[in-house]
Short mmCIF file of C-alpha atoms in Angstrom, two decimals:
data_model
loop_
_atom_site.label_atom_id
_atom_site.label_comp_id
_atom_site.label_asym_id
_atom_site.label_seq_id
_atom_site.Cartn_x
_atom_site.Cartn_y
_atom_site.Cartn_z
CA UNK A 1160 4.44 -35.45 -56.92
CA UNK A 1161 6.43 -32.17 -55.95
CA UNK A 1162 9.02 -31.32 -58.54
CA UNK A 1163 12.20 -29.15 -57.95
CA UNK A 1164 10.50 -26.37 -59.62
CA UNK A 1165 7.50 -26.59 -57.30
CA UNK A 1166 9.84 -26.62 -54.47
CA UNK A 1167 11.55 -23.49 -55.74
CA UNK A 1168 8.20 -21.71 -56.24
CA UNK A 1169 7.07 -22.58 -52.69
CA UNK A 1170 10.28 -21.30 -51.24
CA UNK A 1171 10.06 -18.25 -53.37
CA UNK A 1172 6.42 -17.68 -52.16
CA UNK A 1173 7.51 -18.17 -48.53
CA UNK A 1174 10.38 -15.77 -49.01
CA UNK A 1175 8.00 -13.09 -50.27
CA UNK A 1176 5.60 -13.87 -47.41
CA UNK A 1177 8.48 -13.20 -44.82
CA UNK A 1178 9.43 -10.09 -46.60
CA UNK A 1179 5.98 -8.81 -46.57
CA UNK A 1180 5.74 -9.69 -42.78
CA UNK A 1181 9.00 -7.77 -42.05
CA UNK A 1182 7.70 -4.78 -43.97
CA UNK A 1183 4.38 -4.88 -41.99
CA UNK A 1184 6.31 -5.12 -38.63
CA UNK A 1185 8.62 -2.26 -39.56
CA UNK A 1186 5.73 -0.11 -40.86
CA UNK A 1187 3.80 -0.78 -37.70
CA UNK A 1188 6.78 0.24 -35.47
CA UNK A 1189 7.17 3.56 -37.54
CA UNK A 1190 3.36 4.26 -37.03
CA UNK A 1191 3.85 3.76 -33.11
CA UNK A 1192 6.81 6.01 -33.11
CA UNK A 1193 4.80 8.82 -34.99
CA UNK A 1194 1.95 8.39 -32.51
CA UNK A 1195 4.47 8.70 -29.63
CA UNK A 1196 6.01 11.80 -31.23
CA UNK A 1197 2.54 13.30 -31.58
CA UNK A 1198 1.72 12.70 -27.96
CA UNK A 1199 4.92 14.36 -26.78
CA UNK A 1200 4.33 17.34 -29.16
CA UNK A 1201 0.82 17.84 -27.87
CA UNK A 1202 1.89 17.59 -24.28
CA UNK A 1203 4.86 20.02 -24.77
CA UNK A 1204 2.81 22.47 -26.99
CA UNK A 1205 -0.74 22.81 -25.53
CA UNK A 1206 -0.58 24.03 -21.88
CA UNK A 1207 -3.55 22.13 -20.49
CA UNK A 1208 -3.29 19.04 -22.58
CA UNK A 1209 -1.22 16.97 -20.01
CA UNK A 1210 -3.73 17.77 -17.15
CA UNK A 1211 -6.61 16.86 -19.30
CA UNK A 1212 -4.96 13.61 -20.40
CA UNK A 1213 -3.98 12.60 -16.86
CA UNK A 1214 -7.61 13.01 -15.57
CA UNK A 1215 -9.64 11.92 -18.53
CA UNK A 1216 -7.55 9.16 -20.21
CA UNK A 1217 -4.61 8.09 -18.03
CA UNK A 1218 -6.80 7.33 -15.16
CA UNK A 1219 -8.73 4.69 -17.27
CA UNK A 1220 -5.43 3.13 -18.35
CA UNK A 1221 -4.44 2.66 -14.69
CA UNK A 1222 -7.80 1.16 -13.91
CA UNK A 1223 -7.65 -1.20 -16.78
CA UNK A 1224 -4.02 -2.06 -17.20
CA UNK A 1225 -3.19 -1.80 -13.58
CA UNK A 1226 -5.95 -4.38 -12.74
CA UNK A 1227 -4.64 -6.85 -15.44
CA UNK A 1228 -1.07 -6.89 -14.42
CA UNK A 1229 -1.98 -6.55 -10.75
CA UNK A 1230 -3.29 -10.12 -10.74
CA UNK A 1231 0.32 -11.28 -10.65
CA UNK A 1232 1.87 -11.35 -7.24
CA UNK A 1233 5.40 -10.51 -8.62
CA UNK A 1234 6.56 -7.50 -10.78
CA UNK A 1235 5.61 -8.26 -14.32
CA UNK A 1236 8.01 -5.71 -15.77
CA UNK A 1237 10.88 -7.20 -13.68
CA UNK A 1238 10.27 -10.71 -15.17
CA UNK A 1239 9.21 -9.35 -18.55
CA UNK A 1240 12.67 -7.77 -18.83
CA UNK A 1241 14.44 -10.90 -17.85
CA UNK A 1242 12.25 -12.74 -20.55
CA UNK A 1243 12.78 -10.08 -23.19
CA UNK A 1244 16.46 -10.06 -22.73
CA UNK A 1245 16.71 -13.77 -23.07
CA UNK A 1246 14.51 -14.01 -26.11
CA UNK A 1247 16.30 -11.20 -27.73
CA UNK A 1248 19.69 -12.89 -27.32
CA UNK A 1249 18.39 -16.02 -28.80
CA UNK A 1250 16.75 -14.31 -31.73
CA UNK A 1251 19.85 -12.31 -32.56
CA UNK A 1252 21.96 -15.49 -32.50
CA UNK A 1253 19.54 -17.75 -34.48
CA UNK A 1254 18.81 -15.06 -37.10
CA UNK A 1255 22.25 -13.39 -37.23
CA UNK A 1256 22.41 -13.58 -40.97
CA UNK A 1257 18.84 -12.23 -41.50
CA UNK A 1258 19.41 -8.57 -40.78
CA UNK A 1259 16.07 -7.64 -42.31
CA UNK A 1260 14.18 -9.76 -39.75
CA UNK A 1261 16.13 -8.31 -36.99
CA UNK A 1262 15.83 -4.65 -38.12
CA UNK A 1263 12.00 -4.90 -38.56
CA UNK A 1264 11.48 -6.42 -35.10
CA UNK A 1265 13.93 -3.88 -33.50
CA UNK A 1266 11.82 -1.04 -35.17
CA UNK A 1267 8.57 -2.58 -33.88
CA UNK A 1268 10.05 -3.08 -30.36
CA UNK A 1269 11.29 0.53 -30.18
CA UNK A 1270 8.05 1.91 -31.43
CA UNK A 1271 5.95 -0.08 -28.99
CA UNK A 1272 8.07 0.85 -26.02
CA UNK A 1273 8.04 4.58 -27.12
CA UNK A 1274 4.14 4.38 -27.44
CA UNK A 1275 3.55 2.78 -24.22
CA UNK A 1276 6.04 5.18 -22.37
CA UNK A 1277 4.54 8.31 -23.92
CA UNK A 1278 0.94 7.40 -23.24
CA UNK A 1279 1.40 5.72 -19.93
CA UNK A 1280 3.93 8.18 -18.53
CA UNK A 1281 5.59 10.73 -20.58
CA UNK A 1282 2.50 13.07 -21.19
CA UNK A 1283 2.04 13.22 -17.42
CA UNK A 1284 5.26 15.13 -16.95
CA UNK A 1285 3.27 18.25 -18.28
CA UNK A 1286 0.24 18.15 -16.25
CA UNK A 1287 -0.39 20.91 -13.71
CA UNK A 1288 1.71 20.20 -10.49
CA UNK A 1289 0.16 18.74 -7.38
CA UNK A 1290 1.06 22.03 -5.59
CA UNK A 1291 -1.64 23.71 -7.83
CA UNK A 1292 -4.35 21.75 -5.98
CA UNK A 1293 -3.14 22.90 -2.51
CA UNK A 1294 -3.71 26.22 -0.82
CA UNK A 1295 -0.10 26.77 0.14
CA UNK A 1296 2.03 29.85 0.48
CA UNK A 1297 5.05 28.47 -1.35
CA UNK A 1298 7.84 31.11 -1.02
CA UNK A 1299 11.27 31.80 0.28
CA UNK A 1300 11.55 30.82 3.81
CA UNK A 1301 13.73 32.23 6.64
CA UNK A 1302 16.35 30.14 8.41
CA UNK A 1303 14.14 30.45 11.59
CA UNK A 1304 11.31 28.85 9.63
CA UNK A 1305 13.45 26.05 8.51
CA UNK A 1306 14.75 25.57 12.14
CA UNK A 1307 11.13 25.45 13.40
CA UNK A 1308 10.17 22.81 10.79
CA UNK A 1309 13.13 20.69 11.72
CA UNK A 1310 12.38 20.96 15.52
CA UNK A 1311 8.75 19.93 14.71
CA UNK A 1312 9.91 16.97 12.63
CA UNK A 1313 12.49 15.86 15.27
CA UNK A 1314 9.71 15.72 17.83
CA UNK A 1315 7.33 13.80 15.59
CA UNK A 1316 10.15 11.42 14.50
CA UNK A 1317 10.67 10.43 18.24
CA UNK A 1318 6.97 10.17 18.95
CA UNK A 1319 6.29 7.73 16.06
CA UNK A 1320 9.64 5.82 16.21
CA UNK A 1321 8.76 2.20 15.36
CA UNK A 1322 10.91 -0.90 15.22
CA UNK A 1323 8.34 -2.94 13.27
CA UNK A 1324 10.01 -5.15 10.57
CA UNK A 1325 8.80 -5.07 7.05
CA UNK A 1326 5.86 -7.41 6.11
CA UNK A 1327 3.70 -7.78 3.00
CA UNK A 1328 0.79 -5.92 4.51
CA UNK A 1329 2.79 -2.81 4.09
CA UNK A 1330 1.86 -2.78 0.41
CA UNK A 1331 -1.77 -2.95 1.15
CA UNK A 1332 -1.37 -0.13 3.86
CA UNK A 1333 0.16 2.00 1.27
CA UNK A 1334 -2.74 1.65 -1.07
CA UNK A 1335 -5.11 2.54 1.83
CA UNK A 1336 -2.98 5.61 2.67
CA UNK A 1337 -2.99 6.99 -0.91
CA UNK A 1338 -6.86 6.18 -1.17
CA UNK A 1339 -7.46 7.92 2.07
CA UNK A 1340 -5.48 11.27 0.68
CA UNK A 1341 -7.46 10.86 -2.40
CA UNK A 1342 -10.61 11.56 -0.45
CA UNK A 1343 -9.22 15.08 0.18
CA UNK A 1344 -7.29 15.72 -3.07
CA UNK A 1345 -9.20 14.61 -6.09
CA UNK A 1346 -6.15 14.43 -8.26
CA UNK A 1347 -5.17 11.49 -6.07
CA UNK A 1348 -8.38 9.54 -6.17
CA UNK A 1349 -8.93 6.43 -8.18
CA UNK A 1350 -7.83 2.91 -8.50
CA UNK A 1351 -4.53 1.85 -7.22
CA UNK A 1352 -2.89 -1.53 -8.15
CA UNK A 1353 -1.04 -3.19 -5.37
CA UNK A 1354 2.66 -2.02 -5.20
CA UNK A 1355 5.25 -4.92 -5.67
CA UNK A 1356 8.63 -5.58 -4.17
CA UNK A 1357 11.34 -6.20 -6.85
CA UNK A 1358 12.37 -9.90 -6.41
CA UNK A 1359 15.98 -9.21 -7.31
CA UNK A 1360 16.31 -5.88 -5.46
CA UNK A 1361 20.02 -5.96 -5.95
CA UNK A 1362 19.33 -4.48 -9.47
CA UNK A 1363 17.79 -1.44 -7.84
CA UNK A 1364 20.28 -1.22 -5.06
CA UNK A 1365 23.32 -0.87 -7.29
CA UNK A 1366 21.52 1.96 -9.20
CA UNK A 1367 20.90 3.57 -5.78
CA UNK A 1368 17.07 3.26 -6.40
CA UNK A 1369 14.70 2.84 -3.67
CA UNK A 1370 11.77 2.22 -6.17
CA UNK A 1371 10.56 2.63 -9.75
CA UNK A 1372 7.40 3.19 -11.63
CA UNK A 1373 7.06 0.95 -14.70
CA UNK A 1374 5.11 2.78 -17.40
CA UNK A 1375 4.96 -0.37 -19.57
CA UNK A 1376 2.94 -2.26 -17.01
CA UNK A 1377 1.64 0.53 -14.79
CA UNK A 1378 3.19 -1.05 -11.72
CA UNK A 1379 4.65 0.61 -8.62
CA UNK A 1380 7.78 -1.31 -7.65
CA UNK A 1381 10.11 -0.83 -4.61
CA UNK A 1382 13.40 -2.06 -3.25
CA UNK A 1383 12.72 -4.77 -0.63
CA UNK A 1384 16.33 -4.86 0.66
CA UNK A 1385 16.86 -1.42 1.91
CA UNK A 1386 16.32 -0.20 5.48
CA UNK A 1387 12.71 -0.89 6.54
CA UNK A 1388 11.79 2.70 7.48
CA UNK A 1389 12.43 3.72 3.74
CA UNK A 1390 9.80 1.30 2.45
CA UNK A 1391 6.40 2.92 3.37
CA UNK A 1392 7.34 6.30 1.94
CA UNK A 1393 8.83 4.79 -1.22
CA UNK A 1394 5.58 2.73 -1.76
CA UNK A 1395 3.48 5.93 -1.44
CA UNK A 1396 6.06 7.87 -3.62
CA UNK A 1397 5.78 5.24 -6.45
CA UNK A 1398 1.95 5.17 -6.16
CA UNK A 1399 1.69 8.90 -6.67
CA UNK A 1400 3.19 8.29 -10.12
CA UNK A 1401 0.33 6.10 -10.91
CA UNK A 1402 -2.06 9.21 -10.45
CA UNK A 1403 0.18 11.03 -13.12
CA UNK A 1404 2.39 13.06 -10.72
CA UNK A 1405 5.65 12.49 -12.21
CA UNK A 1406 7.77 15.16 -10.73
CA UNK A 1407 10.07 13.64 -8.13
CA UNK A 1408 9.91 16.56 -5.59
CA UNK A 1409 6.04 16.26 -5.64
CA UNK A 1410 6.03 12.56 -5.45
CA UNK A 1411 8.19 12.75 -2.38
CA UNK A 1412 5.82 15.29 -0.92
CA UNK A 1413 2.69 13.18 -1.60
CA UNK A 1414 4.48 10.24 -0.10
CA UNK A 1415 5.23 12.34 3.00
CA UNK A 1416 1.55 13.47 3.34
CA UNK A 1417 0.23 10.03 2.74
CA UNK A 1418 2.55 8.63 5.35
CA UNK A 1419 2.13 11.13 8.15
CA UNK A 1420 -1.72 10.92 7.77
CA UNK A 1421 -1.75 7.17 7.82
CA UNK A 1422 -3.13 5.52 11.11
CA UNK A 1423 -0.30 2.88 10.85
CA UNK A 1424 2.75 3.89 12.86
CA UNK A 1425 5.40 2.42 10.58
CA UNK A 1426 4.00 4.70 7.80
CA UNK A 1427 4.00 7.73 10.18
CA UNK A 1428 7.50 7.10 11.18
CA UNK A 1429 8.62 6.59 7.63
CA UNK A 1430 7.07 9.93 6.49
CA UNK A 1431 8.38 11.99 9.27
CA UNK A 1432 11.86 10.61 9.16
CA UNK A 1433 12.04 10.92 5.43
CA UNK A 1434 10.91 14.70 5.87
CA UNK A 1435 13.39 15.07 8.61
CA UNK A 1436 16.27 13.98 6.35
CA UNK A 1437 15.40 16.44 3.57
CA UNK A 1438 14.75 19.35 6.00
CA UNK A 1439 17.86 18.78 8.07
CA UNK A 1440 20.06 18.31 5.10
CA UNK A 1441 19.06 21.81 4.07
CA UNK A 1442 19.56 23.14 7.61
CA UNK A 1443 23.04 21.52 7.66
CA UNK A 1444 24.11 23.58 4.78
CA UNK A 1445 23.19 26.85 6.46
CA UNK A 1446 23.55 26.29 10.17
CA UNK A 1447 25.58 23.08 10.94
CA UNK A 1448 25.53 23.66 14.78
CA UNK A 1449 21.71 23.75 14.82
CA UNK A 1450 21.75 20.53 12.74
CA UNK A 1451 24.06 18.76 15.18
CA UNK A 1452 21.93 19.86 18.14
CA UNK A 1453 18.79 18.44 16.55
CA UNK A 1454 20.47 15.32 15.60
CA UNK A 1455 21.61 14.82 19.24
CA UNK A 1456 17.92 14.96 20.21
CA UNK A 1457 16.97 11.83 18.27
CA UNK A 1458 16.34 8.63 20.10
CA UNK A 1459 18.98 5.91 19.72
CA UNK A 1460 16.71 3.78 17.71
CA UNK A 1461 16.40 6.52 15.11
CA UNK A 1462 20.00 7.23 14.88
CA UNK A 1463 20.55 3.44 14.45
CA UNK A 1464 18.11 3.43 11.60
CA UNK A 1465 19.93 6.42 10.03
CA UNK A 1466 23.36 4.59 10.21
CA UNK A 1467 21.93 1.40 8.95
CA UNK A 1468 20.50 3.36 5.95
CA UNK A 1469 23.82 5.12 5.27
CA UNK A 1470 25.68 1.94 5.50
CA UNK A 1471 23.39 0.07 3.17
CA UNK A 1472 23.58 2.62 0.31
CA UNK A 1473 27.42 2.96 0.90
CA UNK A 1474 27.91 -0.75 0.06
CA UNK A 1475 26.45 -0.20 -3.43
CA UNK A 1476 28.43 2.96 -4.37
CA UNK A 1477 30.54 2.69 -7.55
CA UNK A 1478 30.55 3.29 -11.32
CA UNK A 1479 27.08 1.74 -11.84
CA UNK A 1480 25.69 4.06 -9.34
CA UNK A 1481 27.23 7.09 -11.07
CA UNK A 1482 26.18 6.11 -14.52
CA UNK A 1483 22.61 5.52 -13.05
CA UNK A 1484 22.60 8.92 -11.52
CA UNK A 1485 23.72 10.57 -14.72
CA UNK A 1486 21.04 8.80 -16.74
CA UNK A 1487 18.41 9.76 -14.26
CA UNK A 1488 19.49 13.34 -14.33
CA UNK A 1489 19.49 13.39 -18.20
CA UNK A 1490 16.00 11.66 -18.06
CA UNK A 1491 14.47 14.19 -15.83
CA UNK A 1492 15.87 17.17 -17.84
CA UNK A 1493 14.49 15.61 -21.10
CA UNK A 1494 11.04 15.57 -19.42
CA UNK A 1495 11.12 19.29 -18.55
CA UNK A 1496 12.45 18.94 -15.10
CA UNK A 1497 15.36 21.28 -15.93
CA UNK A 1498 17.05 21.04 -12.60
CA UNK A 1499 17.58 17.33 -13.02
CA UNK A 1500 18.09 15.31 -9.81
CA UNK A 1501 18.25 18.65 -7.83
CA UNK A 1502 14.53 18.77 -8.06
CA UNK A 1503 14.38 16.34 -5.03
CA UNK A 1504 15.43 19.19 -2.83
CA UNK A 1505 12.42 21.21 -3.71
CA UNK A 1506 10.34 18.95 -1.39
CA UNK A 1507 11.63 21.15 1.58
CA UNK A 1508 9.77 24.28 0.08
CA UNK A 1509 6.58 22.25 -0.03
CA UNK A 1510 6.96 21.03 3.54
CA UNK A 1511 7.69 24.53 4.81
CA UNK A 1512 4.57 25.74 3.01
CA UNK A 1513 2.48 23.09 4.40
CA UNK A 1514 3.85 23.47 7.93
CA UNK A 1515 2.98 27.22 7.77
CA UNK A 1516 -0.57 26.23 6.89
#
């Protein structure tokens, strides 16, 4: 027979057990935070640690974690965030008076996310840039050199103009393009999981994002709803992050190289047109008349694609996009990209150097 005293003791023991569990969770979260801080310190302090880590350790993480989550046909991080949000709201509501339970789990969650971010992304910001693997003369260029690049890109855009609509094979073609580039540049060699379209792409659109790399699941995700010509370059851009090249300017350039070297016309068109936009934007700031002349030489189909793209992003302009841009700018600066979102423009210098070669 269970007496009242026995019930009290049992409840007391259960309470102690729960308190011990909460302490264990909180302590585990603090350990993960310390490990994350140690990884960040090592990457920011020792010059070659980031490059060593990206090649010797991170590549193994991609091969293992990327294969596991790559089994799923949809973006695991996308649906994982939906599930985490729903479970968090339920837990907060059902345990609203048990603040110790909530606090311990918050510490554990923050620690886990910080750990995964650091060792599956953050350290890579401090590896040697991709440009160090290239025999390129990266320097200040004259206006005439910029014009020459823009003329070349205009010709190639018109030659490769393609009206093919998006299909699921593009994700596989993106992997093939990056693996082919990896045969020439060792830093890009290795396993590539299949890139995935975000199911609810509106989430990316309102943030003015064409794609995103998930460090928590090692997935390359892209916005399916944007204008089709954007998709191949975005796929290759995001896959370059899976090789540890986190700088946005270099990811853009790697995506450009992978696309223009692909044997698939939609990818060639995507690469050349993306490069054309970056280069002619730089030209327009210095020589508007030359820009208008080159724009007038584009095929009607290309002009229509550019107009459709501008119209698509314009629909999603607003406060959310402004906040997202500011957050992205701050994020890049915190990861040693001191120019913030302006680093996207440095792709032009890489294209000019590559064109001179």
